[in-house]
Coordinates of C-alpha atoms in Angstrom, one line a residue:
M686 CA 2.7 -7.5 8.6
L687 CA 0.5 -6.2 11.2
L688 CA 4.6 -6.5 13.2
R689 CA 5.9 -4.8 11.0
D690 CA 3.6 -1.8 9.7
H691 CA 2.2 -1.5 13.2
G692 CA -0.8 0.1 11.7
C693 CA -1.5 2.2 8.5
T694 CA 1.5 3.2 6.6
F695 CA -0.2 6.3 5.0
P696 CA 1.8 8.8 5.7
G697 CA 1.1 10.7 9.1
C698 CA -1.4 8.2 9.9
D699 CA -1.4 7.3 13.4
R700 CA -4.4 4.7 13.5
N701 CA -3.0 1.1 15.3
N702 CA -3.2 -2.3 13.1
D703 CA -6.9 -2.4 15.0
W704 CA -8.4 -0.1 12.4
C705 CA -6.5 -1.6 9.7
Q706 CA -7.2 -3.7 6.7
P707 CA -4.1 -5.3 4.3
H708 CA -3.8 -3.8 1.0
H709 CA -2.4 -5.3 -2.1
I710 CA 0.3 -2.4 -4.0
I711 CA -1.0 -4.2 -6.9
H712 CA -4.3 -5.7 -7.1
W713 CA -4.3 -9.5 -7.2
A714 CA -6.6 -8.8 -10.5
A715 CA -3.6 -7.1 -12.0
G716 CA -1.6 -10.1 -11.9
G717 CA 0.1 -8.4 -8.6
P718 CA 1.2 -11.2 -5.8
T719 CA -0.1 -12.2 -2.3
D720 CA 3.0 -12.0 -0.6
L721 CA 4.2 -9.7 2.3
D722 CA 6.0 -7.0 0.0
N723 CA 2.9 -6.6 -2.3
L724 CA 0.8 -5.9 1.1
T725 CA 0.5 -3.0 3.3
L726 CA -1.4 -2.0 6.4
L727 CA -4.6 1.0 5.5
C728 CA -7.0 1.8 8.1
W729 CA -10.3 2.4 6.1
F730 CA -10.3 6.0 5.6
H731 CA -7.2 5.9 3.5
H732 CA -7.4 2.3 1.7
H733 CA -11.0 4.1 0.6
L734 CA -8.8 6.9 -0.5
V735 CA -6.3 4.7 -2.4
H736 CA -9.2 2.9 -4.0
E737 CA -12.0 5.3 -4.5
G738 CA -10.3 8.7 -3.9
G739 CA -7.7 9.0 -7.0
Y740 CA -4.6 8.9 -4.2
G741 CA -1.7 6.6 -5.7
L742 CA 0.3 3.9 -3.7
T743 CA 3.2 2.4 -6.0
G744 CA 6.7 0.6 -4.7
T745 CA 7.3 -2.4 -2.0
A746 CA 6.6 -2.5 1.6
P747 CA 7.8 -1.7 4.3
N748 CA 10.1 0.8 2.8
G749 CA 9.6 1.2 -0.4
L750 CA 6.6 2.6 -0.4
V751 CA 5.4 6.0 -2.4
F752 CA 2.0 7.4 -2.3
T753 CA 0.6 10.4 -3.9
R754 CA -2.5 12.4 -4.7
P755 CA -4.7 12.6 -7.3
D756 CA -3.1 14.9 -9.1
G757 CA 0.6 12.8 -9.2
T758 CA 2.2 14.8 -7.1
P759 CA 4.2 12.8 -4.0
I760 CA 2.8 13.0 -0.2
T761 CA 5.9 13.6 1.3
T762 CA 4.7 13.9 5.1
T763 CA 6.4 11.6 7.4
Y764 CA 5.0 10.0 10.7
A765 CA 7.7 8.4 13.5
R766 CA 5.5 5.6 14.7
A767 CA 6.7 4.4 18.0
A768 CA 6.8 0.2 17.5

């Protein structure tokens, strides 16, 4: 996951691996698997937005992630992270 994501996967974020934590896309308590396709890296700030701020995250890592705002609209900002 560290090699795949290269840091926070939230659109527009440039935080590297040192600032990030794994996030279950489908929470394990809701039956989500604990495999790499169901995990992505998020920095603390964006991890908090997804858990407590009403932002959403669906799809599969690494290329099928869809982030949404609290009103449900998709976030289309992209960031070309250097590998």
